[in-house]
């Protein structure tokens, strides 16, 4: 599998540090509100990287943080008259709900910054001991000039940045030795959450959080670090500086970044009034449509969100869902179950589509081409499956479409069908309970189903059910 590495500006063959295992860190959101669709892009894209790695047989340790101490959280808590913790806990819960609706798998670990302060203090102490950090009146800065490789990720000309930054220096920042130095620890302001440190009461800077959480949950040297391209500089550049100077090892071997998301061809911003939360989109569309939209472009390309494109994404996804639904119906109605010779020959052709999907995904996660492969398979199914098809044939086609869509995390079986499967499972459980003479449990299940509007009929051919 090839991945484009921001560090080397090249597509490189992915070779993990440890055979069969992947360690991956993705910068998570600051939890002061519902997540917006700009947050959703890295979540969906890097969940797809993870799913594909797992599909290839890797065991993936996937860590994504929640930044739960930040100026915006503090501002919101003051506005609402509640604690910062209450604000962040609320939006972590809401974020997890949105993630589930987008079919983004929960991380192996979702660390929270406020629970990792000891680790941050320890890392800052090491950096001070090694001469990479200095304290000015309770503010601790990272000494960028001492790290010769500073700038290697963003490929920026640091001297240009230095002179640019120097003219922008705001008062109070002139205590820094160098305009590029950044904050590791800042002193508390009245009414803010704070922790006790060797440099006084205060709180950590944002960049140190990720270095510490990646180290604690994944190790000093990791395979993949990912996030939006807006994080390359300064956030990821600073993470590299902190981690590599503290640990003396290469921090992350592959740096992956997704492109920007625009709204109606403009940058998303609250002031332009084109700011959408995932929750708002979810009120109008199944969030599978949002996932489909995000994956229909290459993850490194900029992507434009608009009403029209959501409508066309909805229609495109619907074509897959309809094909699956038709195949389900054909399987139920099939007169014969056994494959004919002609069907067997046709089924021998379908591995071609899986191969196409894998080739696309192996080429730096080309999800757009992977989706095209699914559409080719859908077309193949629509052309070759009909009333005369055997049950085995249509079921095999359906399974393959569902499986290929699942590689991308796209759910293409109708919710009602999933529901049907659940009902069947409960009926089986009831049968088992009756067999075991546990009539109380059997009656309970019947009542539970009845409450959902499902009526059971015990017939000579077994249990049948219908919706009331
Ligand atoms: Zn980060």
Tab-separated table of C-alpha atoms and ligand atoms in Angstrom:
chain	number	residue	atom	x	y	z
A	1	UNK	CA	0.000	0.000	0.000
A	2	UNK	CA	1.333	3.419	-0.953
A	3	UNK	CA	0.678	6.526	1.120
A	4	UNK	CA	1.592	10.135	0.384
A	5	UNK	CA	3.891	11.311	3.157
A	6	UNK	CA	3.839	15.073	3.808
A	7	UNK	CA	7.284	14.736	5.385
A	8	UNK	CA	8.985	13.492	2.194
A	9	UNK	CA	6.419	14.896	-0.275
A	10	UNK	CA	6.322	11.463	-1.913
A	11	UNK	CA	4.061	8.455	-2.199
A	12	UNK	CA	5.819	5.759	-0.227
A	13	UNK	CA	5.238	2.062	0.300
A	14	UNK	CA	3.769	1.626	3.767
A	15	UNK	CA	6.008	-0.517	5.974
A	16	UNK	CA	4.953	-0.636	9.636
A	17	UNK	CA	7.477	-0.560	12.466
A	18	UNK	CA	6.166	-3.870	13.720
A	19	UNK	CA	4.969	-6.509	11.301
A	20	UNK	CA	1.200	-6.869	11.218
A	21	UNK	CA	0.617	-3.883	13.489
A	22	UNK	CA	-0.143	-0.214	12.900
A	23	UNK	CA	0.056	2.615	15.385
A	24	UNK	CA	-1.912	5.637	14.289
A	25	UNK	CA	-2.648	9.003	15.896
A	26	UNK	CA	-5.230	11.465	14.587
A	27	UNK	CA	-5.672	14.923	16.109
A	28	UNK	CA	-9.198	15.169	17.444
A	29	UNK	CA	-11.559	18.120	17.896
A	30	UNK	CA	-11.672	20.797	20.562
A	31	UNK	CA	-14.960	20.088	22.294
A	32	UNK	CA	-16.738	23.408	22.791
A	33	UNK	CA	-19.661	22.861	20.406
A	34	UNK	CA	-21.172	20.289	18.064
A	35	UNK	CA	-18.571	19.195	15.508
A	36	UNK	CA	-18.804	20.912	12.117
A	37	UNK	CA	-18.378	19.306	8.725
A	38	UNK	CA	-14.762	20.486	8.587
A	39	UNK	CA	-14.129	18.237	11.624
A	40	UNK	CA	-15.992	15.413	9.915
A	41	UNK	CA	-13.610	15.138	6.978
A	42	UNK	CA	-10.516	13.894	8.859
A	43	UNK	CA	-12.737	11.666	10.999
A	44	UNK	CA	-14.234	9.936	7.958
A	45	UNK	CA	-11.032	9.871	5.893
A	46	UNK	CA	-8.775	8.450	8.588
A	47	UNK	CA	-11.442	6.034	9.795
A	48	UNK	CA	-11.361	4.745	6.214
A	49	UNK	CA	-7.552	4.407	6.362
A	50	UNK	CA	-7.961	2.439	9.582
A	51	UNK	CA	-10.717	0.236	8.156
A	52	UNK	CA	-8.644	-0.509	5.083
A	53	UNK	CA	-5.594	-1.389	7.183
A	54	UNK	CA	-7.790	-3.720	9.243
A	55	UNK	CA	-9.227	-5.181	6.049
A	56	UNK	CA	-5.651	-5.970	4.993
A	57	UNK	CA	-5.145	-7.835	8.248
A	58	UNK	CA	-3.269	-5.255	10.331
A	59	UNK	CA	-4.039	-4.862	13.972
A	60	UNK	CA	-4.537	-1.093	14.289
A	61	UNK	CA	-4.020	0.802	17.514
A	62	UNK	CA	-5.901	4.001	16.685
A	63	UNK	CA	-5.701	6.928	19.060
A	64	UNK	CA	-7.608	10.189	18.678
A	65	UNK	CA	-7.756	12.818	21.395
A	66	UNK	CA	-10.321	15.273	22.628
A	67	UNK	CA	-8.895	18.697	23.451
A	68	UNK	CA	-10.942	19.540	26.517
A	69	UNK	CA	-9.039	22.559	27.838
A	70	UNK	CA	-8.964	25.559	25.543
A	71	UNK	CA	-9.888	29.251	25.378
A	72	UNK	CA	-13.080	28.498	23.443
A	73	UNK	CA	-14.265	25.970	26.025
A	74	UNK	CA	-13.535	28.421	28.845
A	75	UNK	CA	-15.387	31.200	27.002
A	76	UNK	CA	-18.433	28.982	26.528
A	77	UNK	CA	-18.412	27.870	30.169
A	78	UNK	CA	-18.373	31.516	31.308
A	79	UNK	CA	-21.243	32.373	28.937
A	80	UNK	CA	-23.309	29.468	30.267
A	81	UNK	CA	-22.250	29.851	33.879
A	82	UNK	CA	-21.174	26.203	34.105
A	83	UNK	CA	-17.794	24.520	34.547
A	84	UNK	CA	-15.455	23.971	31.599
A	85	UNK	CA	-15.694	20.273	32.341
A	86	UNK	CA	-19.453	20.300	31.931
A	87	UNK	CA	-19.096	21.936	28.508
A	88	UNK	CA	-16.422	19.525	27.293
A	89	UNK	CA	-18.131	16.375	28.620
A	90	UNK	CA	-21.376	17.391	26.933
A	91	UNK	CA	-19.763	17.887	23.531
A	92	UNK	CA	-17.617	14.752	23.778
A	93	UNK	CA	-20.863	12.825	24.169
A	94	UNK	CA	-22.455	14.635	21.211
A	95	UNK	CA	-19.331	14.127	19.096
A	96	UNK	CA	-19.387	10.391	19.755
A	97	UNK	CA	-23.017	10.281	18.653
A	98	UNK	CA	-22.187	12.052	15.374
A	99	UNK	CA	-19.254	9.700	14.833
A	100	UNK	CA	-21.522	6.684	15.258
A	101	UNK	CA	-24.013	8.143	12.765
A	102	UNK	CA	-21.195	8.665	10.240
A	103	UNK	CA	-20.120	5.054	10.905
A	104	UNK	CA	-16.768	6.243	12.257
A	105	UNK	CA	-15.467	3.550	14.592
A	106	UNK	CA	-14.599	4.601	18.132
A	107	UNK	CA	-10.820	4.921	18.588
A	108	UNK	CA	-8.937	2.240	20.487
A	109	UNK	CA	-8.358	5.071	22.977
A	110	UNK	CA	-9.893	8.557	23.088
A	111	UNK	CA	-7.629	10.320	25.597
A	112	UNK	CA	-8.639	13.682	27.056
A	113	UNK	CA	-6.047	16.373	27.593
A	114	UNK	CA	-7.170	17.244	31.126
A	115	UNK	CA	-6.533	13.677	32.227
A	116	UNK	CA	-2.956	13.661	30.939
A	117	UNK	CA	-1.514	16.754	32.644
A	118	UNK	CA	1.112	14.792	34.628
A	119	UNK	CA	2.562	13.415	31.406
A	120	UNK	CA	2.688	16.919	29.931
A	121	UNK	CA	4.522	18.316	32.937
A	122	UNK	CA	6.993	15.401	32.765
A	123	UNK	CA	7.677	16.004	29.055
A	124	UNK	CA	8.177	19.737	29.576
A	125	UNK	CA	10.596	18.978	32.449
A	126	UNK	CA	12.631	16.691	30.170
A	127	UNK	CA	12.706	19.369	27.483
A	128	UNK	CA	13.953	21.904	30.055
A	129	UNK	CA	16.647	19.533	31.310
A	130	UNK	CA	17.837	19.044	27.734
A	131	UNK	CA	17.880	22.776	27.097
A	132	UNK	CA	14.982	22.756	24.631
A	133	UNK	CA	12.669	24.791	26.825
A	134	UNK	CA	12.865	27.886	29.043
A	135	UNK	CA	10.651	29.536	31.596
A	136	UNK	CA	9.871	33.263	31.566
A	137	UNK	CA	7.717	34.318	34.522
A	138	UNK	CA	5.616	31.154	34.522
A	139	UNK	CA	5.345	30.794	30.748
A	140	UNK	CA	7.416	27.966	29.328
A	141	UNK	CA	8.519	28.195	25.691
A	142	UNK	CA	10.046	25.701	23.298
A	143	UNK	CA	13.430	26.872	21.944
A	144	UNK	CA	12.932	26.274	18.217
A	145	UNK	CA	16.449	27.382	17.193
A	146	UNK	CA	17.948	24.508	19.139
A	147	UNK	CA	16.068	21.906	17.068
A	148	UNK	CA	17.879	21.978	13.735
A	149	UNK	CA	15.181	20.026	11.918
A	150	UNK	CA	12.446	22.478	12.877
A	151	UNK	CA	10.389	23.103	9.735
A	152	UNK	CA	11.041	19.726	8.109
A	153	UNK	CA	7.361	18.800	7.867
A	154	UNK	CA	5.956	22.069	6.554
A	155	UNK	CA	8.924	22.695	4.229
A	156	UNK	CA	8.730	26.367	5.074
A	157	UNK	CA	11.521	28.867	4.913
A	158	UNK	CA	11.880	29.625	8.586
A	159	UNK	CA	13.883	32.804	8.178
A	160	UNK	CA	11.037	34.285	6.129
A	161	UNK	CA	8.596	33.172	8.806
A	162	UNK	CA	10.816	34.630	11.521
A	163	UNK	CA	10.966	38.054	9.974
A	164	UNK	CA	7.214	37.914	9.258
A	165	UNK	CA	6.449	36.903	12.810
A	166	UNK	CA	8.764	39.488	14.289
A	167	UNK	CA	6.729	42.332	12.867
A	168	UNK	CA	3.568	40.664	14.163
A	169	UNK	CA	4.849	40.271	17.688
A	170	UNK	CA	2.151	41.269	20.092
A	171	UNK	CA	2.977	42.829	23.397
A	172	UNK	CA	3.774	40.324	26.084
A	173	UNK	CA	5.206	37.939	23.515
A	174	UNK	CA	8.486	39.851	23.235
A	175	UNK	CA	9.769	37.911	26.209
A	176	UNK	CA	10.429	35.048	23.793
A	177	UNK	CA	14.001	34.424	22.670
A	178	UNK	CA	12.849	33.856	19.103
A	179	UNK	CA	9.623	34.714	17.288
A	180	UNK	CA	9.173	31.049	16.318
A	181	UNK	CA	9.279	29.800	19.910
A	182	UNK	CA	5.945	28.425	21.049
A	183	UNK	CA	4.209	27.923	24.372
A	184	UNK	CA	4.448	24.659	26.310
A	185	UNK	CA	2.911	25.935	29.542
A	186	UNK	CA	1.052	29.146	30.318
A	187	UNK	CA	0.200	30.743	33.657
A	188	UNK	CA	-3.423	30.764	34.797
A	189	UNK	CA	-5.719	33.693	34.338
A	190	UNK	CA	-8.408	34.518	36.881
A	191	UNK	CA	-11.375	32.141	36.680
A	192	UNK	CA	-9.669	29.620	34.403
A	193	UNK	CA	-9.064	25.950	35.134
A	194	UNK	CA	-5.472	25.421	36.287
A	195	UNK	CA	-3.025	22.766	37.437
A	196	UNK	CA	-0.014	23.023	39.738
A	197	UNK	CA	3.351	22.762	37.971
A	198	UNK	CA	7.021	23.497	38.743
A	199	UNK	CA	6.486	26.812	36.863
A	200	UNK	CA	3.440	27.839	38.837
A	201	UNK	CA	-0.283	27.314	38.467
A	202	UNK	CA	-1.387	27.199	34.848
A	203	UNK	CA	-2.324	24.994	31.940
A	204	UNK	CA	-0.557	23.301	29.042
A	205	UNK	CA	-0.237	24.659	25.527
A	206	UNK	CA	-2.196	22.829	22.841
A	207	UNK	CA	0.732	21.219	20.975
A	208	UNK	CA	2.187	19.380	23.968
A	209	UNK	CA	-1.087	17.494	24.479
A	210	UNK	CA	-0.761	15.421	21.321
A	211	UNK	CA	2.950	14.630	21.818
A	212	UNK	CA	2.185	13.294	25.292
A	213	UNK	CA	-0.945	11.334	24.414
A	214	UNK	CA	0.691	9.749	21.353
A	215	UNK	CA	3.655	8.690	23.493
A	216	UNK	CA	1.548	7.281	26.304
A	217	UNK	CA	-0.865	5.249	24.186
A	218	UNK	CA	1.245	4.388	21.128
A	219	UNK	CA	4.898	4.764	22.066
A	220	UNK	CA	7.760	7.140	21.292
A	221	UNK	CA	7.913	6.069	17.667
A	222	UNK	CA	4.687	5.611	15.713
A	223	UNK	CA	3.700	4.617	12.188
A	224	UNK	CA	1.123	7.196	11.140
A	225	UNK	CA	0.207	10.652	12.370
A	226	UNK	CA	-2.709	12.305	10.630
A	227	UNK	CA	-4.943	15.358	10.618
A	228	UNK	CA	-6.233	18.187	8.469
A	229	UNK	CA	-3.689	20.072	6.349
A	230	UNK	CA	-4.338	23.207	8.386
A	231	UNK	CA	-2.551	21.411	11.239
A	232	UNK	CA	0.767	20.920	9.391
A	233	UNK	CA	2.038	24.258	10.601
A	234	UNK	CA	2.483	25.029	13.362
A	235	UNK	CA	0.714	22.202	15.237
A	236	UNK	CA	2.338	19.116	13.716
A	237	UNK	CA	5.676	20.853	13.242
A	238	UNK	CA	5.638	21.633	16.950
A	239	UNK	CA	4.586	18.111	17.895
A	240	UNK	CA	7.626	16.785	15.999
A	241	UNK	CA	9.918	19.261	17.772
A	242	UNK	CA	8.628	18.347	21.235
A	243	UNK	CA	8.530	14.576	20.741
A	244	UNK	CA	11.821	14.181	18.903
A	245	UNK	CA	13.756	16.443	21.281
A	246	UNK	CA	12.259	14.721	24.334
A	247	UNK	CA	12.489	11.102	23.149
A	248	UNK	CA	15.486	11.250	20.817
A	249	UNK	CA	13.616	9.174	18.226
A	250	UNK	CA	11.757	9.758	14.961
A	251	UNK	CA	8.226	10.612	16.107
A	252	UNK	CA	5.996	9.470	13.220
A	253	UNK	CA	7.097	7.784	9.983
A	254	UNK	CA	4.121	8.703	7.792
A	255	UNK	CA	2.385	12.066	8.013
A	256	UNK	CA	-1.031	12.085	6.328
A	257	UNK	CA	-3.094	15.219	5.766
A	258	UNK	CA	-6.522	15.716	4.280
A	259	UNK	CA	-7.320	18.741	2.098
A	260	UNK	CA	-9.592	21.655	2.904
A	261	UNK	CA	-13.350	21.604	2.802
A	262	UNK	CA	-15.081	24.614	1.269
A	263	UNK	CA	-18.742	25.503	1.364
A	264	UNK	CA	-20.210	26.757	-1.922
A	265	UNK	CA	-16.632	27.424	-3.041
A	266	UNK	CA	-15.855	29.646	-0.057
A	267	UNK	CA	-13.965	29.020	3.104
A	268	UNK	CA	-16.303	27.884	5.857
A	269	UNK	CA	-16.694	30.514	8.548
A	270	UNK	CA	-19.230	31.635	11.075
A	271	UNK	CA	-19.041	35.207	9.828
A	272	UNK	CA	-19.924	34.190	6.251
A	273	UNK	CA	-22.913	32.308	7.618
A	274	UNK	CA	-21.901	29.117	5.803
A	275	UNK	CA	-21.061	27.132	8.898
A	276	UNK	CA	-22.723	23.742	9.272
A	277	UNK	CA	-22.583	21.285	12.120
A	278	UNK	CA	-22.754	17.578	11.392
A	279	UNK	CA	-25.923	17.517	13.466
A	280	UNK	CA	-27.577	20.054	11.135
A	281	UNK	CA	-26.639	17.972	8.091
A	282	UNK	CA	-27.998	14.904	9.889
A	283	UNK	CA	-31.405	16.541	10.184
A	284	UNK	CA	-31.659	16.614	6.393
A	285	UNK	CA	-29.674	13.582	5.295
A	286	UNK	CA	-28.696	10.166	6.512
A	287	UNK	CA	-25.071	10.782	7.536
A	288	UNK	CA	-24.077	7.898	5.279
A	289	UNK	CA	-24.625	10.446	2.507
A	290	UNK	CA	-22.093	12.775	4.144
A	291	UNK	CA	-19.634	9.887	4.385
A	292	UNK	CA	-20.226	9.017	0.734
A	293	UNK	CA	-19.695	12.665	-0.265
A	294	UNK	CA	-16.410	12.885	1.678
A	295	UNK	CA	-15.094	9.681	0.079
A	296	UNK	CA	-16.147	10.579	-3.444
A	297	UNK	CA	-13.104	12.850	-3.757
A	298	UNK	CA	-9.465	12.070	-3.089
A	299	UNK	CA	-8.679	12.873	0.535
A	300	UNK	CA	-5.816	15.227	-0.349
A	301	UNK	CA	-7.881	17.283	-2.809
A	302	UNK	CA	-9.893	20.240	-1.653
A	303	UNK	CA	-13.562	19.343	-1.546
A	304	UNK	CA	-16.540	21.591	-2.063
A	305	UNK	CA	-19.722	21.103	-0.072
A	306	UNK	CA	-23.004	22.344	-1.514
A	307	UNK	CA	-26.653	21.413	-1.482
A	308	UNK	CA	-26.419	20.166	-5.093
A	309	UNK	CA	-23.492	17.902	-4.355
A	310	UNK	CA	-25.241	16.447	-1.304
A	311	UNK	CA	-28.295	15.735	-3.474
A	312	UNK	CA	-26.192	14.012	-6.116
A	313	UNK	CA	-24.327	12.066	-3.406
A	314	UNK	CA	-27.656	10.992	-1.984
A	315	UNK	CA	-28.841	9.782	-5.387
A	316	UNK	CA	-25.574	7.966	-6.077
A	317	UNK	CA	-25.600	6.176	-2.732
A	318	UNK	CA	-29.253	5.339	-3.288
A	319	UNK	CA	-28.299	3.463	-6.470
A	320	UNK	CA	-26.164	1.071	-4.420
A	321	UNK	CA	-28.780	0.764	-1.686
A	322	UNK	CA	-31.512	0.050	-4.256
A	323	UNK	CA	-29.418	-2.603	-5.980
A	324	UNK	CA	-28.817	-4.334	-2.633
A	325	UNK	CA	-32.493	-4.083	-1.761
A	326	UNK	CA	-33.500	-5.573	-5.146
A	327	UNK	CA	-31.088	-8.453	-4.666
A	328	UNK	CA	-32.555	-9.123	-1.216
A	329	UNK	CA	-35.998	-9.223	-2.754
A	330	UNK	CA	-34.889	-11.508	-5.596
A	331	UNK	CA	-33.301	-13.873	-3.065
A	332	UNK	CA	-36.545	-14.077	-1.124
A	333	UNK	CA	-38.568	-14.789	-4.252
A	334	UNK	CA	-36.095	-17.085	-6.036
A	335	UNK	CA	-37.663	-20.312	-7.300
A	336	UNK	CA	-34.362	-22.190	-7.413
A	337	UNK	CA	-31.553	-21.983	-4.956
A	338	UNK	CA	-28.702	-23.726	-6.769
A	339	UNK	CA	-26.327	-21.902	-9.143
A	340	UNK	CA	-26.671	-22.659	-12.838
A	341	UNK	CA	-23.535	-23.218	-14.921
A	342	UNK	CA	-24.007	-19.826	-16.531
A	343	UNK	CA	-24.284	-18.156	-13.116
A	344	UNK	CA	-21.187	-19.912	-11.921
A	345	UNK	CA	-19.291	-18.473	-14.879
A	346	UNK	CA	-20.652	-14.993	-14.118
A	347	UNK	CA	-19.647	-15.199	-10.459
A	348	UNK	CA	-16.128	-16.084	-11.526
A	349	UNK	CA	-15.941	-12.556	-12.978
A	350	UNK	CA	-16.717	-10.636	-9.800
A	351	UNK	CA	-13.282	-10.787	-8.109
A	352	UNK	CA	-12.259	-8.262	-10.775
A	353	UNK	CA	-14.213	-5.537	-8.951
A	354	UNK	CA	-12.666	-6.305	-5.592
A	355	UNK	CA	-9.232	-6.195	-7.219
A	356	UNK	CA	-10.041	-2.798	-8.726
A	357	UNK	CA	-11.133	-1.496	-5.349
A	358	UNK	CA	-7.992	-2.800	-3.663
A	359	UNK	CA	-5.722	-1.351	-6.357
A	360	UNK	CA	-7.399	2.036	-5.919
A	361	UNK	CA	-7.119	1.948	-2.132
A	362	UNK	CA	-3.502	0.756	-2.294
A	363	UNK	CA	-2.705	3.835	-4.355
A	364	UNK	CA	-2.768	6.406	-1.553
A	365	UNK	CA	-6.370	5.692	-0.655
A	366	UNK	CA	-8.045	6.573	-3.937
A	367	UNK	CA	-11.569	6.263	-2.567
A	368	UNK	CA	-13.081	7.900	-5.662
A	369	UNK	CA	-11.857	5.033	-7.854
A	370	UNK	CA	-12.805	2.522	-5.158
A	371	UNK	CA	-16.383	3.837	-5.318
A	372	UNK	CA	-16.282	3.514	-9.128
A	373	UNK	CA	-15.375	-0.171	-8.699
A	374	UNK	CA	-18.450	-0.625	-6.483
A	375	UNK	CA	-20.619	1.039	-9.125
A	376	UNK	CA	-19.247	-1.284	-11.789
A	377	UNK	CA	-20.215	-4.230	-9.622
A	378	UNK	CA	-23.679	-2.730	-9.085
A	379	UNK	CA	-24.076	-2.404	-12.840
A	380	UNK	CA	-22.954	-6.004	-13.276
A	381	UNK	CA	-25.541	-7.138	-10.714
A	382	UNK	CA	-28.327	-5.061	-12.246
A	383	UNK	CA	-27.541	-6.480	-15.676
A	384	UNK	CA	-27.275	-10.118	-14.685
A	385	UNK	CA	-29.715	-10.676	-11.823
A	386	UNK	CA	-33.417	-11.148	-12.566
A	387	UNK	CA	-36.541	-13.125	-11.598
A	388	UNK	CA	-35.081	-16.279	-13.093
A	389	UNK	CA	-31.831	-16.055	-11.081
A	390	UNK	CA	-31.066	-18.596	-8.404
A	391	UNK	CA	-31.047	-17.638	-4.743
A	392	UNK	CA	-27.369	-18.518	-4.475
A	393	UNK	CA	-26.481	-16.202	-7.373
A	394	UNK	CA	-28.287	-13.097	-6.157
A	395	UNK	CA	-27.132	-13.669	-2.589
A	396	UNK	CA	-23.500	-13.896	-3.712
A	397	UNK	CA	-23.841	-10.613	-5.640
A	398	UNK	CA	-25.471	-8.880	-2.717
A	399	UNK	CA	-22.837	-10.087	-0.279
A	400	UNK	CA	-20.050	-8.777	-2.494
A	401	UNK	CA	-21.615	-5.316	-2.901
A	402	UNK	CA	-22.179	-5.063	0.848
A	403	UNK	CA	-18.638	-6.283	1.573
A	404	UNK	CA	-16.955	-3.842	-0.819
A	405	UNK	CA	-19.027	-0.952	0.527
A	406	UNK	CA	-18.101	-2.012	4.032
A	407	UNK	CA	-14.393	-1.624	3.219
A	408	UNK	CA	-15.180	2.104	2.892
A	409	UNK	CA	-17.442	2.044	5.942
A	410	UNK	CA	-20.525	2.636	3.802
A	411	UNK	CA	-23.687	0.960	5.079
A	412	UNK	CA	-25.773	0.028	2.046
A	413	UNK	CA	-28.285	-2.382	3.514
A	414	UNK	CA	-31.553	-0.648	4.219
A	415	UNK	CA	-32.131	0.059	7.867
A	416	UNK	CA	-35.387	-1.906	7.638
A	417	UNK	CA	-33.457	-4.947	6.477
A	418	UNK	CA	-31.126	-4.618	9.435
A	419	UNK	CA	-34.213	-4.371	11.591
A	420	UNK	CA	-35.612	-7.520	9.974
A	421	UNK	CA	-32.407	-9.341	10.833
A	422	UNK	CA	-32.778	-8.225	14.448
A	423	UNK	CA	-36.347	-9.469	14.586
A	424	UNK	CA	-35.296	-12.836	13.161
A	425	UNK	CA	-32.638	-13.042	15.848
A	426	UNK	CA	-35.193	-12.392	18.597
A	427	UNK	CA	-37.501	-15.028	17.152
A	428	UNK	CA	-34.656	-17.523	17.187
A	429	UNK	CA	-33.955	-16.621	20.780
A	430	UNK	CA	-37.617	-17.174	21.619
A	431	UNK	CA	-37.568	-20.571	19.933
A	432	UNK	CA	-34.486	-21.498	21.933
A	433	UNK	CA	-36.172	-20.346	25.146
A	434	UNK	CA	-39.240	-22.465	24.379
A	435	UNK	CA	-37.090	-25.459	23.608
A	436	UNK	CA	-35.429	-25.004	26.971
A	437	UNK	CA	-38.937	-24.743	28.521
A	438	UNK	CA	-38.161	-21.179	29.604
A	439	UNK	CA	-41.680	-20.000	28.778
A	440	UNK	CA	-41.338	-16.864	30.842
A	441	UNK	CA	-38.467	-15.651	28.633
A	442	UNK	CA	-40.321	-16.746	25.495
A	443	UNK	CA	-43.353	-14.679	26.491
A	444	UNK	CA	-41.133	-11.722	27.329
A	445	UNK	CA	-39.643	-11.785	23.843
A	446	UNK	CA	-43.109	-12.032	22.289
A	447	UNK	CA	-44.167	-8.976	24.315
A	448	UNK	CA	-41.024	-7.041	23.404
A	449	UNK	CA	-41.702	-7.702	19.734
A	450	UNK	CA	-45.338	-6.778	20.134
A	451	UNK	CA	-44.249	-3.484	21.648
A	452	UNK	CA	-42.322	-2.872	18.401
A	453	UNK	CA	-45.462	-3.664	16.410
A	454	UNK	CA	-44.399	-7.178	15.425
A	455	UNK	CA	-46.995	-9.946	15.600
A	456	UNK	CA	-45.885	-13.576	15.781
A	457	UNK	CA	-47.857	-16.459	14.405
A	458	UNK	CA	-46.970	-20.040	15.261
A	459	UNK	CA	-47.719	-22.087	12.156
A	460	UNK	CA	-47.008	-25.642	11.128
A	461	UNK	CA	-44.088	-24.386	8.992
A	462	UNK	CA	-42.598	-22.562	11.940
A	463	UNK	CA	-42.905	-19.051	13.317
A	464	UNK	CA	-44.036	-16.320	10.947
A	465	UNK	CA	-44.164	-12.647	11.724
A	466	UNK	CA	-45.812	-9.537	10.353
A	467	UNK	CA	-45.957	-5.850	11.155
A	468	UNK	CA	-49.151	-4.804	12.895
B	1	LIG	ZN1	-2.560	17.181	17.567
